[in-house]
Short mmCIF file of C-alpha atoms in Angstrom, two decimals:
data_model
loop_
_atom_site.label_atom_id
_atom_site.label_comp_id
_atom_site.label_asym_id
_atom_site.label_seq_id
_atom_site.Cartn_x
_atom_site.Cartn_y
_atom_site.Cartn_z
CA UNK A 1304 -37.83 27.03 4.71
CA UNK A 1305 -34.58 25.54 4.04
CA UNK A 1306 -31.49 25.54 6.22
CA UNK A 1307 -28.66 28.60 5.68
CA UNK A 1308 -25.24 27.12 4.41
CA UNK A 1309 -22.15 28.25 6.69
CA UNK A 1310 -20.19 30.84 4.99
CA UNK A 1311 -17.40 28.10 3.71
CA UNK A 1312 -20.44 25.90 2.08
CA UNK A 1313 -21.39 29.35 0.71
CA UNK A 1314 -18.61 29.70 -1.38
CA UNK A 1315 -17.50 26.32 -2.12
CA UNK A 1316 -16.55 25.41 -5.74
CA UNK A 1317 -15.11 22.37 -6.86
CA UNK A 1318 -11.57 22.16 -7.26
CA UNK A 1319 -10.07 22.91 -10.95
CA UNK A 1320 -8.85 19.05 -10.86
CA UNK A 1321 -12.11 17.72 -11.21
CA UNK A 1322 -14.36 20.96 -12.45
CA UNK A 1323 -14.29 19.45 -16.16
CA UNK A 1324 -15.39 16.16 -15.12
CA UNK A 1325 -18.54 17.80 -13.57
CA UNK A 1326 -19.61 19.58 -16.20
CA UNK A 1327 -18.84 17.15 -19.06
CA UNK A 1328 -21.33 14.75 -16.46
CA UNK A 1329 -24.18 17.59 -17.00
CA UNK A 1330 -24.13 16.77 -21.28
CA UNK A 1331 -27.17 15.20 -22.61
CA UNK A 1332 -25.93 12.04 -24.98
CA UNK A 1333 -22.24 13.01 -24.42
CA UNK A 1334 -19.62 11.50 -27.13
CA UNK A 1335 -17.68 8.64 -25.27
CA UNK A 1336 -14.67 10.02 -23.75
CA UNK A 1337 -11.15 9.67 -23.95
CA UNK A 1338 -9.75 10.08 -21.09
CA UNK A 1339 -6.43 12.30 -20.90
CA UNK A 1340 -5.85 13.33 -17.74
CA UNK A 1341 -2.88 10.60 -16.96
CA UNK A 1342 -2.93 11.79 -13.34
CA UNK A 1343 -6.31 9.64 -13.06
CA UNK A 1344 -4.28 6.53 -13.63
CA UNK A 1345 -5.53 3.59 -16.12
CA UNK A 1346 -2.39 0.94 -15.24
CA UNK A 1347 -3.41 -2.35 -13.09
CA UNK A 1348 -1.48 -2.26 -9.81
CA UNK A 1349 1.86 -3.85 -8.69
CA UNK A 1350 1.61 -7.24 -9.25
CA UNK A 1351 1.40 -8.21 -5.36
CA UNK A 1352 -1.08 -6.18 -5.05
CA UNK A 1353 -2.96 -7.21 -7.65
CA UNK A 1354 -2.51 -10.34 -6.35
CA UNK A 1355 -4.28 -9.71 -2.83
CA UNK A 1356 -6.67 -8.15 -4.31
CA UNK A 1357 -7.95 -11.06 -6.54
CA UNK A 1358 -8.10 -13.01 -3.22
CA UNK A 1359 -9.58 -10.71 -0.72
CA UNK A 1360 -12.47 -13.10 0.52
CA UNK A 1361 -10.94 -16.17 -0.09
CA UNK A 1362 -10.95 -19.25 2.33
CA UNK A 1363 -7.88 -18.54 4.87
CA UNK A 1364 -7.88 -15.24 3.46
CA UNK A 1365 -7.88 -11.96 6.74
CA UNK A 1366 -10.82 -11.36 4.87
CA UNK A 1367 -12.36 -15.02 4.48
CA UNK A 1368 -14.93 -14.95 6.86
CA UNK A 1369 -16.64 -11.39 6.05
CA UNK A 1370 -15.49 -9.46 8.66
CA UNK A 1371 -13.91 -6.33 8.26
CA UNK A 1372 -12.62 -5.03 11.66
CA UNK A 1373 -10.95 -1.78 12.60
CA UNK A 1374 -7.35 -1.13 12.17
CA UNK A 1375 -5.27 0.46 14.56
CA UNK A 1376 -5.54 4.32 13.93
CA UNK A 1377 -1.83 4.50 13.18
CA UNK A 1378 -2.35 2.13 10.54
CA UNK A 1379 -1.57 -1.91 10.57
CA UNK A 1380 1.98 -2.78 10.71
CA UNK A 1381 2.37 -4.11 7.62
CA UNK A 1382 0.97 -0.81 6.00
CA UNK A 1383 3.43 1.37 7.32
CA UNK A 1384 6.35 -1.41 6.62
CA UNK A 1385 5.49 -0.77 2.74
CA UNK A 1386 6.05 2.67 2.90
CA UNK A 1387 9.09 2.30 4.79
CA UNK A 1388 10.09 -0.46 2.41
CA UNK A 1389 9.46 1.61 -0.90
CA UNK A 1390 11.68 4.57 0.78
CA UNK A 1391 14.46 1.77 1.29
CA UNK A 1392 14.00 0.44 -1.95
CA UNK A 1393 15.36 4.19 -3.41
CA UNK A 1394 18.70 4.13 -1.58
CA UNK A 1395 17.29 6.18 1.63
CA UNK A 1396 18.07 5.30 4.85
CA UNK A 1397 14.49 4.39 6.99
CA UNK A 1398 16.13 4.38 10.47
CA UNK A 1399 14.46 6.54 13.35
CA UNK A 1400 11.55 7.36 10.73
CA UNK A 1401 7.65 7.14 12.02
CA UNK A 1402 4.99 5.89 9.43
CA UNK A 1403 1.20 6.82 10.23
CA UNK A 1404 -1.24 5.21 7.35
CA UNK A 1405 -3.66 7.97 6.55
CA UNK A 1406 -7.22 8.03 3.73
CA UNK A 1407 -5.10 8.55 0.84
CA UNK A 1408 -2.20 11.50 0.26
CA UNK A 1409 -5.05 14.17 0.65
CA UNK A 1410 -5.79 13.75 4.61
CA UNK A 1411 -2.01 13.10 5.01
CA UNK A 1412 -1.93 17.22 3.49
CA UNK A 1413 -4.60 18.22 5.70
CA UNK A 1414 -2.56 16.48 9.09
CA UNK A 1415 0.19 18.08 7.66
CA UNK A 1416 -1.66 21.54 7.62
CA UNK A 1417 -2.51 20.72 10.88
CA UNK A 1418 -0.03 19.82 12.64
CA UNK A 1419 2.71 22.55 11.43
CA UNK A 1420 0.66 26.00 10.29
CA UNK A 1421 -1.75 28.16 12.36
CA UNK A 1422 -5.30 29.50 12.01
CA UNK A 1423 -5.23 32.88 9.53
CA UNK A 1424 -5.07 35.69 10.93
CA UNK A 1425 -3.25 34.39 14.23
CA UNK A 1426 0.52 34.68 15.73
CA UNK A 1427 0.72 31.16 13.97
CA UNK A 1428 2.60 30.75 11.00
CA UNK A 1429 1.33 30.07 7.28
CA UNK A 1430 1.86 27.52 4.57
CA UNK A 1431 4.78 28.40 2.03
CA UNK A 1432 3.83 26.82 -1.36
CA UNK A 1433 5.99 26.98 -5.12
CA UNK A 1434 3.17 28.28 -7.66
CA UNK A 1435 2.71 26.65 -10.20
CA UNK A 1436 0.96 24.57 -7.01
CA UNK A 1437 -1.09 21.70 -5.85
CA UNK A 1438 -4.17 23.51 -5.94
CA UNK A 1439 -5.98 20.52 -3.24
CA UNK A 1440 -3.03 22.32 -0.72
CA UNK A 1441 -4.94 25.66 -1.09
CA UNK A 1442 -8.31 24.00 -1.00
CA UNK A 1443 -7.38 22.32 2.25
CA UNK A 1444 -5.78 25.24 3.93
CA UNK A 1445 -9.20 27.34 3.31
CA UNK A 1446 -11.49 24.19 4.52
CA UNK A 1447 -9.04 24.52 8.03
CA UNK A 1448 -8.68 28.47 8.23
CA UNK A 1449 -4.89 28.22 7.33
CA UNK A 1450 -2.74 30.72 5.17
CA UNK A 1451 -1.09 30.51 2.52
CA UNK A 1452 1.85 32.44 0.62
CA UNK A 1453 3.42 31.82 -2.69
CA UNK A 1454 7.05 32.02 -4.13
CA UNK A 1455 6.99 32.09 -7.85
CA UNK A 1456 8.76 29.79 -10.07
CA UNK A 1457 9.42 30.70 -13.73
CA UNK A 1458 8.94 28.73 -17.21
CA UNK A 1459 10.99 30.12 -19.34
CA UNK A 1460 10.52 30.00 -23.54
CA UNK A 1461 12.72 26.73 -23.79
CA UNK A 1462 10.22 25.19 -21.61
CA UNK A 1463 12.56 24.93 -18.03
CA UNK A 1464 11.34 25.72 -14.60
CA UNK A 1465 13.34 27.33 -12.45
CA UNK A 1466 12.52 28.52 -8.49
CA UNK A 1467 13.25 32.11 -7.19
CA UNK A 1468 16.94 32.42 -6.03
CA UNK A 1469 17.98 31.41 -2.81
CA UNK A 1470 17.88 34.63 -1.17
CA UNK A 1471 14.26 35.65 -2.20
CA UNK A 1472 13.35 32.04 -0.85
CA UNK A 1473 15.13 33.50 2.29
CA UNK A 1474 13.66 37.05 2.01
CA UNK A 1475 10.04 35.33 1.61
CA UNK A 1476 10.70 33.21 4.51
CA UNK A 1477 11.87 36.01 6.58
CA UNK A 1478 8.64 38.20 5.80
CA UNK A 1479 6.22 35.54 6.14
CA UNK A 1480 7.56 33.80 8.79
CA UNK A 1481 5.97 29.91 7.84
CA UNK A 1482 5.62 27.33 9.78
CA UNK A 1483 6.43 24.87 6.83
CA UNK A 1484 7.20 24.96 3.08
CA UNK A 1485 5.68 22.24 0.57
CA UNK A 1486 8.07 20.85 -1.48
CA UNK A 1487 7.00 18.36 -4.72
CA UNK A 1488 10.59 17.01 -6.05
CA UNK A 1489 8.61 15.40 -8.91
CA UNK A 1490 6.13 18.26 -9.17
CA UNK A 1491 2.54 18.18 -9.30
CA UNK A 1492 1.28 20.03 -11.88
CA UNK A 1493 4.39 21.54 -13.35
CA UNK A 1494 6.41 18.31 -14.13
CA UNK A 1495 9.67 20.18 -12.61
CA UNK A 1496 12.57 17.69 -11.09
CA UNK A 1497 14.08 19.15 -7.87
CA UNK A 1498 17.54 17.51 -7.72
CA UNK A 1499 19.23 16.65 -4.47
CA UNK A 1500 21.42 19.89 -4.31
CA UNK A 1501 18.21 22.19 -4.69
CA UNK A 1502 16.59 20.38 -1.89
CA UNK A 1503 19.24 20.62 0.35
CA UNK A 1504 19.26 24.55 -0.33
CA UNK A 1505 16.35 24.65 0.53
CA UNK A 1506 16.65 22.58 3.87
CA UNK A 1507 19.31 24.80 4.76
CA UNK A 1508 17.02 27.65 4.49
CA UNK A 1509 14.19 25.73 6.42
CA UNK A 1510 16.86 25.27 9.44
CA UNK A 1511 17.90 29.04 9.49
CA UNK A 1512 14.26 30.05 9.99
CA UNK A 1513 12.82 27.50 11.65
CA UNK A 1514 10.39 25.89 9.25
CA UNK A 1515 9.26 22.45 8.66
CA UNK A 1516 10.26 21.15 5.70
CA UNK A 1517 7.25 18.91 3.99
CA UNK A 1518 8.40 16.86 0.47
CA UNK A 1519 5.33 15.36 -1.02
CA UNK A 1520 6.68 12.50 -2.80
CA UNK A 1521 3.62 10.90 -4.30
CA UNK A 1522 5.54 10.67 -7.85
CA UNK A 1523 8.91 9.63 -6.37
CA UNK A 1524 10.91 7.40 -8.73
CA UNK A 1525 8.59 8.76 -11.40
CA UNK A 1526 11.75 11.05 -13.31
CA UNK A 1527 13.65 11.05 -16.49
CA UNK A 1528 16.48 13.07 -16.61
CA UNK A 1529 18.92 10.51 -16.01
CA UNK A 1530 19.20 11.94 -12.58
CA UNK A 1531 19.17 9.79 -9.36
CA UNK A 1532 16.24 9.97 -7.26
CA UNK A 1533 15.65 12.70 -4.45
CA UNK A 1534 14.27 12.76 -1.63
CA UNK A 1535 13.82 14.75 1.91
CA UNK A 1536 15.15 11.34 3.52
CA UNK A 1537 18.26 11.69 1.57
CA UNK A 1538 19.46 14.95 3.51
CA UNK A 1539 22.04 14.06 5.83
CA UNK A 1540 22.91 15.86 9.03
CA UNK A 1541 26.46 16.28 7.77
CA UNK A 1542 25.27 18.16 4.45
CA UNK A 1543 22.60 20.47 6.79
CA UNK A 1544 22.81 20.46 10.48
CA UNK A 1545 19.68 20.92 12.26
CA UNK A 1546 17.68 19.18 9.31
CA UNK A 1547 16.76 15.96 11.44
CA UNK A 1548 13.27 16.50 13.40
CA UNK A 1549 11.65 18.90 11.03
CA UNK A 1550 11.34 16.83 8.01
CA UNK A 1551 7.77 15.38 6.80
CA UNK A 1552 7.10 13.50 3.71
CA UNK A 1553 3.55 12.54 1.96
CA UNK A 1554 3.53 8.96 0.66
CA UNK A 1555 0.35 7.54 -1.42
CA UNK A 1556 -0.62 4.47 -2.94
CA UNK A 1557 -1.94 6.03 -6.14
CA UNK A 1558 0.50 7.37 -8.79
CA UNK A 1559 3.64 4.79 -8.82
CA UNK A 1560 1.73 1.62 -7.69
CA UNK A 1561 -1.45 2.32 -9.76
CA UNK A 1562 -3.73 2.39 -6.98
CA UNK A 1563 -5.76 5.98 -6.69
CA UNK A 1564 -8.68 4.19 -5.66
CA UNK A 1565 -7.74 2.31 -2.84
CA UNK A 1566 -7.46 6.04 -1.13
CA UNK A 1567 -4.04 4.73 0.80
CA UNK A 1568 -1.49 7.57 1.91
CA UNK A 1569 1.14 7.61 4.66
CA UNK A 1570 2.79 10.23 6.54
CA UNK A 1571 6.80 9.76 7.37
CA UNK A 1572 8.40 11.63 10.06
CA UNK A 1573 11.58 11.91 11.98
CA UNK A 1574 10.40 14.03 14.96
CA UNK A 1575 8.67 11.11 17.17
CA UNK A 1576 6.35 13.82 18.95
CA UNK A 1577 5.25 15.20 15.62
CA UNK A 1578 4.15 11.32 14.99
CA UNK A 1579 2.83 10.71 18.00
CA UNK A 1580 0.57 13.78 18.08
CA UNK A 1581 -1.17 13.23 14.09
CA UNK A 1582 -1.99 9.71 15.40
CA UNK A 1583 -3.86 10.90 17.95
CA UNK A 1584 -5.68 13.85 15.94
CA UNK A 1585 -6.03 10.72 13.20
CA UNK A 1586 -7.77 9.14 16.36
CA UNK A 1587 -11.19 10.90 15.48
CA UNK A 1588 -11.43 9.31 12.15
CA UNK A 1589 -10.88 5.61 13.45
CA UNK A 1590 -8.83 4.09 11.33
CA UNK A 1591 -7.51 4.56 7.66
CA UNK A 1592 -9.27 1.77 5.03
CA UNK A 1593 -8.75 -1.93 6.04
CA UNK A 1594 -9.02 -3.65 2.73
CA UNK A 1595 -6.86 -1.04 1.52
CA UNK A 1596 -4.15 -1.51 3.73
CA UNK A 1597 -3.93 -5.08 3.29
CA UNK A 1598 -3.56 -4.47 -0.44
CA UNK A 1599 -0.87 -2.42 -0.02
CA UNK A 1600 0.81 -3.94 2.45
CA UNK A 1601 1.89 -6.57 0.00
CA UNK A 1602 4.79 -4.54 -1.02
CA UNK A 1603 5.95 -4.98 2.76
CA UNK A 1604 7.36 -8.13 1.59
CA UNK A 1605 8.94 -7.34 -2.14
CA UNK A 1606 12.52 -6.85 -2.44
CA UNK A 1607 14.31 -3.97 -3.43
CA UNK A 1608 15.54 -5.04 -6.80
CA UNK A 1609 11.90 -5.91 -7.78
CA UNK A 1610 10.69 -2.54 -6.48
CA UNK A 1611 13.23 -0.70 -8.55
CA UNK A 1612 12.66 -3.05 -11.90
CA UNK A 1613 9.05 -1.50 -11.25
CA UNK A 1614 10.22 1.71 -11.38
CA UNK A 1615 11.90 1.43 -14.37
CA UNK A 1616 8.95 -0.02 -16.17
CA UNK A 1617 6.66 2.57 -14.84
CA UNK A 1618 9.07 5.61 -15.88
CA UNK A 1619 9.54 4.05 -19.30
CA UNK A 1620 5.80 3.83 -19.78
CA UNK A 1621 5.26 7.41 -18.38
CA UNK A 1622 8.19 8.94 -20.55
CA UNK A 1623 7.47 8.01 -23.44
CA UNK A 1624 3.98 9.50 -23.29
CA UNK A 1625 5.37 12.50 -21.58
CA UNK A 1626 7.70 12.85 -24.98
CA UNK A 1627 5.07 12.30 -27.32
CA UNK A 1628 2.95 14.53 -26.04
CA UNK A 1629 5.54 17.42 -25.90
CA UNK A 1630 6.82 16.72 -29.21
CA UNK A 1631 3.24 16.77 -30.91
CA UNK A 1632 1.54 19.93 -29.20
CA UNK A 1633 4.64 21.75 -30.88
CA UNK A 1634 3.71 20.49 -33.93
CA UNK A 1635 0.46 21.17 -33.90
CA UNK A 1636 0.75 24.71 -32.49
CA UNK A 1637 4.13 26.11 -33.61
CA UNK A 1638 5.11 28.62 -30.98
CA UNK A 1639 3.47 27.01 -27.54
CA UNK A 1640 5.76 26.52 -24.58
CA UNK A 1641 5.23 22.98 -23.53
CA UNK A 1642 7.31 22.23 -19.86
CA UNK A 1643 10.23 20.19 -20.15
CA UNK A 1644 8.61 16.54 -19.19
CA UNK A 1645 11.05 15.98 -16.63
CA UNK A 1646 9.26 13.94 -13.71
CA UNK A 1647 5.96 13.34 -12.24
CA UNK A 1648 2.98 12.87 -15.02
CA UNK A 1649 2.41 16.35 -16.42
CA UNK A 1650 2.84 18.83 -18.45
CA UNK A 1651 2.23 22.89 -18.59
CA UNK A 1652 1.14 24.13 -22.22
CA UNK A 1653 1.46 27.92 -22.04
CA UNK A 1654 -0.17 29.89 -24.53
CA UNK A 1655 1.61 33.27 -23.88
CA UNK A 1656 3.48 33.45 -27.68
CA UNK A 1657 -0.02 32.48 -29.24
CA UNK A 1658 -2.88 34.82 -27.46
CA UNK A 1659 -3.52 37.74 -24.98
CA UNK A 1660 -3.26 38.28 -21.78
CA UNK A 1661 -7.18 37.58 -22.08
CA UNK A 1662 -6.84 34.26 -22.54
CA UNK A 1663 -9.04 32.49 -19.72
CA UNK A 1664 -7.93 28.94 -19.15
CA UNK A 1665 -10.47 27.85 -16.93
CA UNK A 1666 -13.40 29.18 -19.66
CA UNK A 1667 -11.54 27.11 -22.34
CA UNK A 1668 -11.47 24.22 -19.79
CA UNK A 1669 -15.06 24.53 -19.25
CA UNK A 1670 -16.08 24.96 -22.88
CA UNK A 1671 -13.85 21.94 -23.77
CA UNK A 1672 -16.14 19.80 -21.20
CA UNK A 1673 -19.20 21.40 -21.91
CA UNK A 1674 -19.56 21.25 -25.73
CA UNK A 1675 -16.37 20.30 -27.07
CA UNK A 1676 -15.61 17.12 -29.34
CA UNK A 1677 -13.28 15.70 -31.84
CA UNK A 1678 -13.27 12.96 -34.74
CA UNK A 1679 -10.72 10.19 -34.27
CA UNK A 1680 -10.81 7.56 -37.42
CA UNK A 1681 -14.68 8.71 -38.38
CA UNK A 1682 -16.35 8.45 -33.82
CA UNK A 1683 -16.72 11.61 -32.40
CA UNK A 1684 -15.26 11.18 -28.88
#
């Protein structure tokens, strides 16, 4: 007789991010594909790290003679100087900020989760997301038994985001009481910028009820507004007192350096016990990837005005997509509402003007993967 599931395994489904690419795997003699999903990025990596990469077992290499070894749990130095080196390399001030190396952005959300919200259905407080979000940050909150609680932003016809006013943030906040709010200043999936004033708001509004502020900036740099960057670490004390020792951002490897795979994220901090204590709950898991970390840790030693040429190449690449795209799904579907491509790598098509309410996006999702196909110069892909 076979073994019973738990209850989670019971109900597990994959998440929507990778759903399709399941069931597209289940077609027998499947078209080749083409792959559109620009979040799965196709680019080579930084150059540096390229570099290392090409010479991993080399003679005189750290990796010359076979041996892999353990890293520190916190991550090897040089690791955690890249991240602190990229945040430099934006204007942003690195000084009294604590870098842990953790298996990609995803167990730097679950740390996070962790280490600021409480068990459902406790005294502890829940996880404050912006829908359109993440969905991995609801994923993760049900794999550890945390809660979370929406504000809603709004796309409106001309294809702009906008968040709830200030005071329902504050209203939500005061209801809920959470012990953090996720913040994505170049949003994942929506494609909304956050400019500096809105985060501040909102850190103003994480001091006055006491919640941890958390800014995943996996697509930081990645914006084309004409706007300068922004960034949690670009709050001052002066603009909103109380803000230092509550603020958390998510670094990764994957979306501006090209490097999904290598499964390298960080966690930044300036509350040292906050640091200290996800180190030691990071503890259980070893260390974060070796050869991973010494890939990355190239960028330890590139300056900033390199760094920031890279930026500029990678928005120009991304942009330009980003405007194609847009411009073309309104002139193949007159009336869709495509989001403004304003940062990060995506896009929102909303079919509201076109269909009912009936519509069922994951069912056209799955149908897509599951039977769909298309002609492009006489090859079905």
């Amino acid at each position: 007789m076979p073994g019973t599931l738990s209850a989670h395994f019971s109900q597990c489904e994959p998440s929507a991010i990778r759903a399709a690419q399941i069931e597209f795997a289940k077609r027998q003699n499947p078209p080749e594909v083409i792959n559109v999903a620009i979040g799965n990025v196709s680019l080579p990596m930084h150059p540096a790290m390229a570099e290392r990469l090409r010479n991993l077992g080399q003679p005189g290499k750290p990796f010359g003679d076979g041996i892999v070894k353990y890293t520190q749990a916190v991550g090897t130095d040089e690791a955690r100087s890249a991240f602190l080196n990229i945040i430099a390399s934006s204007g942003f001030d690195t000084g009294g900020l604590y870098c842990q190396i953790t298996d990609g952005g995803s167990q730097a959300m679950e740390l996070c989760l962790i280490g600021t919200c409480g068990p459902a259905g406790s005294s502890e407080r829940p996880l404050l997301l912006v829908d359109a979000a993440y969905t991995n940050y609801t994923a993760f909150a049900k794999r550890l038994g945390r809660k979370t609680v929406s504000i809603q932003r709004t796309l409106s016809e001309e294809g702009t985001f906008s968040l709830p006013s200030l005071e329902a943030i504050r209203q939500a906040m005061a209801t809920h009481k959470p012990g953090a709010i996720v913040v994505i200043p170049y949003d994942n999936p929506t494609g909304h910028f956050y400019p500096q004033d809105v985060l501040i708001d909102l850190a103003k509004l994480c001091v006055e009820h006491d919640v941890w502020m958390i800014s995943d900036e996996a697509y930081r740099e990645l914006h084309y507004t004409g706007s300068s960057p922004s960034s949690v670490w670009c709050i001052t004390e002066e603009q909103v007192p109380g803000i230092s020792g509550r603020r958390i951002s998510i670094e990764t490897a994957s979306k501006v350096w090209n490097a999904c795979g290598l499964r390298i994220g960080g966690i930044v901090t300036d509350h040292p016990e906050f640091h200290q204590r996800s180190v030691a709950e990071y503890t259980a898991n070893l260390c974060p990837n070796a050869l991973g970390q010494h890939i990355f840790g190239a960028l330890a030693h590139e300056n900033h005005a390199d760094l920031r040429a890279w930026y500029e190449k990678q928005r120009g690449y991304y942009a330009g997509m980003m405007q194609s795209f847009t411009q073309s799904m309104h002139e193949e579907l007159p009336g869709v509402i495509v989001s403004s491509p304003d940062a990060s790598l995506y896009s929102v098509v909303d079919v509201r003007r076109l269909v009912s309410n009936s519509f069922q996006a994951q069912a056209f999702v799955h149908a897509c993967a599951s039977e769909g196909s298309a002609d492009l110069n006489g090859k079905p892909y």
